[in-house]
Amino acid sequence: MHTYFLTSERMGFREMKSSDLPNLMTIFSDPIAMTYYQDTKTEQEALQWIQWTKQNYQVFQTGLWVVEDKQAGNFIGLCGLIPHKIDGQVEIEIGYLLKRSYWNQGLATEAAGACLKYGFDVLKFNRIVSLISPDNAPSIRVAQKIGMVREKMVIEHEKCVEMYGVNKK
């Protein structure tokens, strides 16, 4: 069992480690789970991505975190807050990727809601966004359930995506 810096009803959040690679590959090598991400990843690309994530922790005190079932300790996926340059301005984006076996259980909404609250209450961000493919209906529902509203279309990795956002109340 790990020590979690953030918990929700069913999940614990912790920083990512290089030893998380096998668990990450259960998502990164799954073309269905990665449909709305840039692409699947090789193990080498995933290791580079872990290093990028660790650098975000150092530089920005935030990033994508490993999400586990807090009772059993099972790997569920990733969720977190990532600094992202959008239209020339740095925004904080909620991102998540879950193993398909955990889809359709409300876990993405629960994880994103916990990260939103953490971002506003602990990290003191004033605004948080989410970039979502217009045909990714499940992620649009997650954004709406946590209080985000559609703001505009932006180009991200040569694709048109919708930007949802919410300001701290």
mmCIF file with all atom_site columns, C-alpha atoms in Angstrom:
data_model
loop_
_atom_site.group_PDB
_atom_site.id
_atom_site.type_symbol
_atom_site.label_atom_id
_atom_site.label_alt_id
_atom_site.label_comp_id
_atom_site.label_asym_id
_atom_site.label_entity_id
_atom_site.label_seq_id
_atom_site.pdbx_PDB_ins_code
_atom_site.Cartn_x
_atom_site.Cartn_y
_atom_site.Cartn_z
_atom_site.occupancy
_atom_site.B_iso_or_equiv
_atom_site.pdbx_formal_charge
_atom_site.auth_seq_id
_atom_site.auth_comp_id
_atom_site.auth_asym_id
_atom_site.auth_atom_id
_atom_site.pdbx_PDB_model_num
ATOM 1   C CA . MET A 1 1   ? 0.000   0.000  0.000   1.00 0.00 ? 1   MET A CA 1
ATOM 2   C CA . HIS A 1 2   ? 1.109   3.506  -0.776  1.00 0.00 ? 2   HIS A CA 1
ATOM 3   C CA . THR A 1 3   ? 0.780   6.760  1.080   1.00 0.00 ? 3   THR A CA 1
ATOM 4   C CA . TYR A 1 4   ? -1.599  9.084  -0.727  1.00 0.00 ? 4   TYR A CA 1
ATOM 5   C CA . PHE A 1 5   ? -1.394  12.868 -0.722  1.00 0.00 ? 5   PHE A CA 1
ATOM 6   C CA . LEU A 1 6   ? -5.000  13.073 -1.982  1.00 0.00 ? 6   LEU A CA 1
ATOM 7   C CA . THR A 1 7   ? -7.932  10.731 -1.657  1.00 0.00 ? 7   THR A CA 1
ATOM 8   C CA . SER A 1 8   ? -11.489 10.585 -2.928  1.00 0.00 ? 8   SER A CA 1
ATOM 9   C CA . GLU A 1 9   ? -14.230 8.233  -1.821  1.00 0.00 ? 9   GLU A CA 1
ATOM 10  C CA . ARG A 1 10  ? -12.774 5.227  -3.667  1.00 0.00 ? 10  ARG A CA 1
ATOM 11  C CA . MET A 1 11  ? -9.321  6.311  -4.826  1.00 0.00 ? 11  MET A CA 1
ATOM 12  C CA . GLY A 1 12  ? -5.912  7.400  -3.637  1.00 0.00 ? 12  GLY A CA 1
ATOM 13  C CA . PHE A 1 13  ? -3.578  9.680  -5.591  1.00 0.00 ? 13  PHE A CA 1
ATOM 14  C CA . ARG A 1 14  ? 0.215   9.531  -5.508  1.00 0.00 ? 14  ARG A CA 1
ATOM 15  C CA . GLU A 1 15  ? 3.177   10.690 -7.537  1.00 0.00 ? 15  GLU A CA 1
ATOM 16  C CA . MET A 1 16  ? 4.268   8.512  -10.436 1.00 0.00 ? 16  MET A CA 1
ATOM 17  C CA . LYS A 1 17  ? 7.464   6.439  -10.267 1.00 0.00 ? 17  LYS A CA 1
ATOM 18  C CA . SER A 1 18  ? 9.504   4.669  -12.951 1.00 0.00 ? 18  SER A CA 1
ATOM 19  C CA . SER A 1 19  ? 8.369   1.371  -11.416 1.00 0.00 ? 19  SER A CA 1
ATOM 20  C CA . ASP A 1 20  ? 4.811   2.247  -12.539 1.00 0.00 ? 20  ASP A CA 1
ATOM 21  C CA . LEU A 1 21  ? 5.811   1.471  -16.149 1.00 0.00 ? 21  LEU A CA 1
ATOM 22  C CA . PRO A 1 22  ? 4.133   -1.987 -16.372 1.00 0.00 ? 22  PRO A CA 1
ATOM 23  C CA . ASN A 1 23  ? 0.844   -0.545 -15.087 1.00 0.00 ? 23  ASN A CA 1
ATOM 24  C CA . LEU A 1 24  ? 1.077   2.472  -17.389 1.00 0.00 ? 24  LEU A CA 1
ATOM 25  C CA . MET A 1 25  ? 1.642   0.186  -20.364 1.00 0.00 ? 25  MET A CA 1
ATOM 26  C CA . THR A 1 26  ? -1.763  -1.441 -19.727 1.00 0.00 ? 26  THR A CA 1
ATOM 27  C CA . ILE A 1 27  ? -3.207  1.903  -20.854 1.00 0.00 ? 27  ILE A CA 1
ATOM 28  C CA . PHE A 1 28  ? -0.497  3.213  -23.206 1.00 0.00 ? 28  PHE A CA 1
ATOM 29  C CA . SER A 1 29  ? -0.457  0.050  -25.326 1.00 0.00 ? 29  SER A CA 1
ATOM 30  C CA . ASP A 1 30  ? -4.271  -0.112 -25.584 1.00 0.00 ? 30  ASP A CA 1
ATOM 31  C CA . PRO A 1 31  ? -5.385  1.605  -28.815 1.00 0.00 ? 31  PRO A CA 1
ATOM 32  C CA . ILE A 1 32  ? -8.975  1.907  -27.557 1.00 0.00 ? 32  ILE A CA 1
ATOM 33  C CA . ALA A 1 33  ? -7.971  3.517  -24.254 1.00 0.00 ? 33  ALA A CA 1
ATOM 34  C CA . MET A 1 34  ? -5.663  5.868  -26.206 1.00 0.00 ? 34  MET A CA 1
ATOM 35  C CA . THR A 1 35  ? -8.226  6.790  -28.895 1.00 0.00 ? 35  THR A CA 1
ATOM 36  C CA . TYR A 1 36  ? -8.376  10.451 -27.880 1.00 0.00 ? 36  TYR A CA 1
ATOM 37  C CA . TYR A 1 37  ? -4.759  10.784 -26.817 1.00 0.00 ? 37  TYR A CA 1
ATOM 38  C CA . GLN A 1 38  ? -2.030  11.424 -29.395 1.00 0.00 ? 38  GLN A CA 1
ATOM 39  C CA . ASP A 1 39  ? -1.234  7.741  -29.924 1.00 0.00 ? 39  ASP A CA 1
ATOM 40  C CA . THR A 1 40  ? -0.224  4.558  -28.133 1.00 0.00 ? 40  THR A CA 1
ATOM 41  C CA . LYS A 1 41  ? 3.251   4.544  -26.577 1.00 0.00 ? 41  LYS A CA 1
ATOM 42  C CA . THR A 1 42  ? 6.177   2.155  -26.636 1.00 0.00 ? 42  THR A CA 1
ATOM 43  C CA . GLU A 1 43  ? 7.891   1.365  -23.317 1.00 0.00 ? 43  GLU A CA 1
ATOM 44  C CA . GLN A 1 44  ? 10.701  3.790  -24.236 1.00 0.00 ? 44  GLN A CA 1
ATOM 45  C CA . GLU A 1 45  ? 8.203   6.567  -24.979 1.00 0.00 ? 45  GLU A CA 1
ATOM 46  C CA . ALA A 1 46  ? 6.405   5.790  -21.730 1.00 0.00 ? 46  ALA A CA 1
ATOM 47  C CA . LEU A 1 47  ? 9.664   6.069  -19.759 1.00 0.00 ? 47  LEU A CA 1
ATOM 48  C CA . GLN A 1 48  ? 10.308  9.482  -21.355 1.00 0.00 ? 48  GLN A CA 1
ATOM 49  C CA . TRP A 1 49  ? 6.735   10.462 -20.476 1.00 0.00 ? 49  TRP A CA 1
ATOM 50  C CA . ILE A 1 50  ? 7.320   9.409  -16.832 1.00 0.00 ? 50  ILE A CA 1
ATOM 51  C CA . GLN A 1 51  ? 10.422  11.644 -16.760 1.00 0.00 ? 51  GLN A CA 1
ATOM 52  C CA . TRP A 1 52  ? 8.368   14.542 -18.212 1.00 0.00 ? 52  TRP A CA 1
ATOM 53  C CA . THR A 1 53  ? 5.757   13.967 -15.498 1.00 0.00 ? 53  THR A CA 1
ATOM 54  C CA . LYS A 1 54  ? 8.405   13.932 -12.735 1.00 0.00 ? 54  LYS A CA 1
ATOM 55  C CA . GLN A 1 55  ? 9.811   17.178 -14.146 1.00 0.00 ? 55  GLN A CA 1
ATOM 56  C CA . ASN A 1 56  ? 6.322   18.730 -13.926 1.00 0.00 ? 56  ASN A CA 1
ATOM 57  C CA . TYR A 1 57  ? 6.219   17.760 -10.233 1.00 0.00 ? 57  TYR A CA 1
ATOM 58  C CA . GLN A 1 58  ? 9.555   19.541 -9.701  1.00 0.00 ? 58  GLN A CA 1
ATOM 59  C CA . VAL A 1 59  ? 8.870   22.664 -11.738 1.00 0.00 ? 59  VAL A CA 1
ATOM 60  C CA . PHE A 1 60  ? 5.105   23.174 -11.284 1.00 0.00 ? 60  PHE A CA 1
ATOM 61  C CA . GLN A 1 61  ? 4.339   21.136 -8.110  1.00 0.00 ? 61  GLN A CA 1
ATOM 62  C CA . THR A 1 62  ? 1.675   19.333 -10.130 1.00 0.00 ? 62  THR A CA 1
ATOM 63  C CA . GLY A 1 63  ? 1.266   16.797 -12.930 1.00 0.00 ? 63  GLY A CA 1
ATOM 64  C CA . LEU A 1 64  ? -0.535  13.566 -13.664 1.00 0.00 ? 64  LEU A CA 1
ATOM 65  C CA . TRP A 1 65  ? -0.748  11.301 -10.646 1.00 0.00 ? 65  TRP A CA 1
ATOM 66  C CA . VAL A 1 66  ? -1.221  7.558  -10.313 1.00 0.00 ? 66  VAL A CA 1
ATOM 67  C CA . VAL A 1 67  ? -4.731  6.732  -9.161  1.00 0.00 ? 67  VAL A CA 1
ATOM 68  C CA . GLU A 1 68  ? -5.300  3.523  -7.206  1.00 0.00 ? 68  GLU A CA 1
ATOM 69  C CA . ASP A 1 69  ? -8.182  1.793  -5.497  1.00 0.00 ? 69  ASP A CA 1
ATOM 70  C CA . LYS A 1 70  ? -7.489  2.983  -1.959  1.00 0.00 ? 70  LYS A CA 1
ATOM 71  C CA . GLN A 1 71  ? -8.813  -0.235 -0.386  1.00 0.00 ? 71  GLN A CA 1
ATOM 72  C CA . ALA A 1 72  ? -7.094  -2.847 -2.577  1.00 0.00 ? 72  ALA A CA 1
ATOM 73  C CA . GLY A 1 73  ? -4.226  -0.738 -3.950  1.00 0.00 ? 73  GLY A CA 1
ATOM 74  C CA . ASN A 1 74  ? -5.013  -1.750 -7.550  1.00 0.00 ? 74  ASN A CA 1
ATOM 75  C CA . PHE A 1 75  ? -3.856  0.554  -10.347 1.00 0.00 ? 75  PHE A CA 1
ATOM 76  C CA . ILE A 1 76  ? -6.844  2.359  -11.901 1.00 0.00 ? 76  ILE A CA 1
ATOM 77  C CA . GLY A 1 77  ? -5.082  4.895  -14.082 1.00 0.00 ? 77  GLY A CA 1
ATOM 78  C CA . LEU A 1 78  ? -3.904  8.488  -14.088 1.00 0.00 ? 78  LEU A CA 1
ATOM 79  C CA . CYS A 1 79  ? -5.486  11.814 -13.273 1.00 0.00 ? 79  CYS A CA 1
ATOM 80  C CA . GLY A 1 80  ? -4.001  15.177 -12.546 1.00 0.00 ? 80  GLY A CA 1
ATOM 81  C CA . LEU A 1 81  ? -3.380  18.795 -13.367 1.00 0.00 ? 81  LEU A CA 1
ATOM 82  C CA . ILE A 1 82  ? -0.974  19.698 -16.141 1.00 0.00 ? 82  ILE A CA 1
ATOM 83  C CA . PRO A 1 83  ? 0.281   23.164 -17.158 1.00 0.00 ? 83  PRO A CA 1
ATOM 84  C CA . HIS A 1 84  ? -0.543  23.578 -20.821 1.00 0.00 ? 84  HIS A CA 1
ATOM 85  C CA . LYS A 1 85  ? 0.076   26.460 -23.228 1.00 0.00 ? 85  LYS A CA 1
ATOM 86  C CA . ILE A 1 86  ? -3.157  27.193 -25.088 1.00 0.00 ? 86  ILE A CA 1
ATOM 87  C CA . ASP A 1 87  ? -3.401  30.112 -27.517 1.00 0.00 ? 87  ASP A CA 1
ATOM 88  C CA . GLY A 1 88  ? -0.229  31.592 -26.021 1.00 0.00 ? 88  GLY A CA 1
ATOM 89  C CA . GLN A 1 89  ? -1.472  31.446 -22.425 1.00 0.00 ? 89  GLN A CA 1
ATOM 90  C CA . VAL A 1 90  ? -0.584  28.887 -19.752 1.00 0.00 ? 90  VAL A CA 1
ATOM 91  C CA . GLU A 1 91  ? -3.687  27.099 -18.477 1.00 0.00 ? 91  GLU A CA 1
ATOM 92  C CA . ILE A 1 92  ? -3.968  24.265 -15.960 1.00 0.00 ? 92  ILE A CA 1
ATOM 93  C CA . GLU A 1 93  ? -5.619  21.264 -17.573 1.00 0.00 ? 93  GLU A CA 1
ATOM 94  C CA . ILE A 1 94  ? -7.284  18.299 -15.894 1.00 0.00 ? 94  ILE A CA 1
ATOM 95  C CA . GLY A 1 95  ? -6.215  15.144 -17.675 1.00 0.00 ? 95  GLY A CA 1
ATOM 96  C CA . TYR A 1 96  ? -6.969  11.505 -17.049 1.00 0.00 ? 96  TYR A CA 1
ATOM 97  C CA . LEU A 1 97  ? -6.479  8.071  -18.552 1.00 0.00 ? 97  LEU A CA 1
ATOM 98  C CA . LEU A 1 98  ? -8.076  5.011  -16.943 1.00 0.00 ? 98  LEU A CA 1
ATOM 99  C CA . LYS A 1 99  ? -7.678  1.312  -17.657 1.00 0.00 ? 99  LYS A CA 1
ATOM 100 C CA . ARG A 1 100 ? -10.691 0.194  -19.668 1.00 0.00 ? 100 ARG A CA 1
ATOM 101 C CA . SER A 1 101 ? -11.701 -2.274 -16.950 1.00 0.00 ? 101 SER A CA 1
ATOM 102 C CA . TYR A 1 102 ? -12.495 0.786  -14.784 1.00 0.00 ? 102 TYR A CA 1
ATOM 103 C CA . TRP A 1 103 ? -14.567 2.682  -17.363 1.00 0.00 ? 103 TRP A CA 1
ATOM 104 C CA . ASN A 1 104 ? -18.272 3.426  -16.791 1.00 0.00 ? 104 ASN A CA 1
ATOM 105 C CA . GLN A 1 105 ? -18.085 3.310  -12.987 1.00 0.00 ? 105 GLN A CA 1
ATOM 106 C CA . GLY A 1 106 ? -17.998 7.062  -12.313 1.00 0.00 ? 106 GLY A CA 1
ATOM 107 C CA . LEU A 1 107 ? -14.294 6.906  -11.467 1.00 0.00 ? 107 LEU A CA 1
ATOM 108 C CA . ALA A 1 108 ? -13.185 9.505  -14.045 1.00 0.00 ? 108 ALA A CA 1
ATOM 109 C CA . THR A 1 109 ? -15.724 11.980 -12.681 1.00 0.00 ? 109 THR A CA 1
ATOM 110 C CA . GLU A 1 110 ? -14.720 11.227 -9.089  1.00 0.00 ? 110 GLU A CA 1
ATOM 111 C CA . ALA A 1 111 ? -10.992 11.572 -9.905  1.00 0.00 ? 111 ALA A CA 1
ATOM 112 C CA . ALA A 1 112 ? -11.423 14.750 -11.963 1.00 0.00 ? 112 ALA A CA 1
ATOM 113 C CA . GLY A 1 113 ? -13.614 16.273 -9.245  1.00 0.00 ? 113 GLY A CA 1
ATOM 114 C CA . ALA A 1 114 ? -11.003 15.502 -6.577  1.00 0.00 ? 114 ALA A CA 1
ATOM 115 C CA . CYS A 1 115 ? -8.257  17.054 -8.727  1.00 0.00 ? 115 CYS A CA 1
ATOM 116 C CA . LEU A 1 116 ? -10.395 20.131 -9.404  1.00 0.00 ? 116 LEU A CA 1
ATOM 117 C CA . LYS A 1 117 ? -10.969 20.658 -5.687  1.00 0.00 ? 117 LYS A CA 1
ATOM 118 C CA . TYR A 1 118 ? -7.276  20.068 -4.931  1.00 0.00 ? 118 TYR A CA 1
ATOM 119 C CA . GLY A 1 119 ? -6.266  22.505 -7.667  1.00 0.00 ? 119 GLY A CA 1
ATOM 120 C CA . PHE A 1 120 ? -8.497  25.264 -6.308  1.00 0.00 ? 120 PHE A CA 1
ATOM 121 C CA . ASP A 1 121 ? -8.192  24.643 -2.555  1.00 0.00 ? 121 ASP A CA 1
ATOM 122 C CA . VAL A 1 122 ? -4.575  23.490 -2.160  1.00 0.00 ? 122 VAL A CA 1
ATOM 123 C CA . LEU A 1 123 ? -2.670  24.671 -5.229  1.00 0.00 ? 123 LEU A CA 1
ATOM 124 C CA . LYS A 1 124 ? -4.672  27.927 -5.358  1.00 0.00 ? 124 LYS A CA 1
ATOM 125 C CA . PHE A 1 125 ? -5.307  27.913 -9.110  1.00 0.00 ? 125 PHE A CA 1
ATOM 126 C CA . ASN A 1 126 ? -7.984  30.382 -10.188 1.00 0.00 ? 126 ASN A CA 1
ATOM 127 C CA . ARG A 1 127 ? -9.028  28.488 -13.310 1.00 0.00 ? 127 ARG A CA 1
ATOM 128 C CA . ILE A 1 128 ? -8.856  24.931 -14.631 1.00 0.00 ? 128 ILE A CA 1
ATOM 129 C CA . VAL A 1 129 ? -9.615  23.698 -18.140 1.00 0.00 ? 129 VAL A CA 1
ATOM 130 C CA . SER A 1 130 ? -10.029 20.454 -20.026 1.00 0.00 ? 130 SER A CA 1
ATOM 131 C CA . LEU A 1 131 ? -9.264  19.856 -23.716 1.00 0.00 ? 131 LEU A CA 1
ATOM 132 C CA . ILE A 1 132 ? -11.624 17.290 -25.184 1.00 0.00 ? 132 ILE A CA 1
ATOM 133 C CA . SER A 1 133 ? -12.148 15.857 -28.649 1.00 0.00 ? 133 SER A CA 1
ATOM 134 C CA . PRO A 1 134 ? -15.640 16.897 -29.816 1.00 0.00 ? 134 PRO A CA 1
ATOM 135 C CA . ASP A 1 135 ? -16.594 13.230 -30.359 1.00 0.00 ? 135 ASP A CA 1
ATOM 136 C CA . ASN A 1 136 ? -15.441 12.090 -26.892 1.00 0.00 ? 136 ASN A CA 1
ATOM 137 C CA . ALA A 1 137 ? -18.901 12.159 -25.283 1.00 0.00 ? 137 ALA A CA 1
ATOM 138 C CA . PRO A 1 138 ? -17.842 10.414 -22.026 1.00 0.00 ? 138 PRO A CA 1
ATOM 139 C CA . SER A 1 139 ? -15.149 13.027 -21.301 1.00 0.00 ? 139 SER A CA 1
ATOM 140 C CA . ILE A 1 140 ? -17.526 15.863 -22.198 1.00 0.00 ? 140 ILE A CA 1
ATOM 141 C CA . ARG A 1 141 ? -19.961 14.447 -19.611 1.00 0.00 ? 141 ARG A CA 1
ATOM 142 C CA . VAL A 1 142 ? -17.163 14.291 -17.003 1.00 0.00 ? 142 VAL A CA 1
ATOM 143 C CA . ALA A 1 143 ? -16.254 17.939 -17.656 1.00 0.00 ? 143 ALA A CA 1
ATOM 144 C CA . GLN A 1 144 ? -19.888 19.013 -17.373 1.00 0.00 ? 144 GLN A CA 1
ATOM 145 C CA . LYS A 1 145 ? -20.463 16.984 -14.185 1.00 0.00 ? 145 LYS A CA 1
ATOM 146 C CA . ILE A 1 146 ? -17.569 18.769 -12.448 1.00 0.00 ? 146 ILE A CA 1
ATOM 147 C CA . GLY A 1 147 ? -18.936 22.178 -13.450 1.00 0.00 ? 147 GLY A CA 1
ATOM 148 C CA . MET A 1 148 ? -17.007 22.954 -16.607 1.00 0.00 ? 148 MET A CA 1
ATOM 149 C CA . VAL A 1 149 ? -18.603 24.702 -19.563 1.00 0.00 ? 149 VAL A CA 1
ATOM 150 C CA . ARG A 1 150 ? -17.578 24.673 -23.219 1.00 0.00 ? 150 ARG A CA 1
ATOM 151 C CA . GLU A 1 151 ? -15.659 27.835 -24.069 1.00 0.00 ? 151 GLU A CA 1
ATOM 152 C CA . LYS A 1 152 ? -14.125 27.494 -27.537 1.00 0.00 ? 152 LYS A CA 1
ATOM 153 C CA . MET A 1 153 ? -12.426 25.278 -30.098 1.00 0.00 ? 153 MET A CA 1
ATOM 154 C CA . VAL A 1 154 ? -8.616  25.184 -30.121 1.00 0.00 ? 154 VAL A CA 1
ATOM 155 C CA . ILE A 1 155 ? -6.008  23.372 -32.218 1.00 0.00 ? 155 ILE A CA 1
ATOM 156 C CA . GLU A 1 156 ? -4.037  20.839 -30.198 1.00 0.00 ? 156 GLU A CA 1
ATOM 157 C CA . HIS A 1 157 ? -1.541  18.451 -31.850 1.00 0.00 ? 157 HIS A CA 1
ATOM 158 C CA . GLU A 1 158 ? -3.019  19.392 -35.231 1.00 0.00 ? 158 GLU A CA 1
ATOM 159 C CA . LYS A 1 159 ? -6.543  18.427 -34.109 1.00 0.00 ? 159 LYS A CA 1
ATOM 160 C CA . CYS A 1 160 ? -9.553  20.584 -33.268 1.00 0.00 ? 160 CYS A CA 1
ATOM 161 C CA . VAL A 1 161 ? -10.547 20.084 -29.644 1.00 0.00 ? 161 VAL A CA 1
ATOM 162 C CA . GLU A 1 162 ? -13.085 21.768 -27.415 1.00 0.00 ? 162 GLU A CA 1
ATOM 163 C CA . MET A 1 163 ? -11.848 23.688 -24.397 1.00 0.00 ? 163 MET A CA 1
ATOM 164 C CA . TYR A 1 164 ? -14.017 23.399 -21.304 1.00 0.00 ? 164 TYR A CA 1
ATOM 165 C CA . GLY A 1 165 ? -13.248 25.539 -18.286 1.00 0.00 ? 165 GLY A CA 1
ATOM 166 C CA . VAL A 1 166 ? -14.294 26.553 -14.801 1.00 0.00 ? 166 VAL A CA 1
ATOM 167 C CA . ASN A 1 167 ? -13.158 29.426 -12.611 1.00 0.00 ? 167 ASN A CA 1
ATOM 168 C CA . LYS A 1 168 ? -12.664 29.205 -8.865  1.00 0.00 ? 168 LYS A CA 1
ATOM 169 C CA . LYS A 1 169 ? -15.768 30.356 -7.054  1.00 0.00 ? 169 LYS A CA 1
#
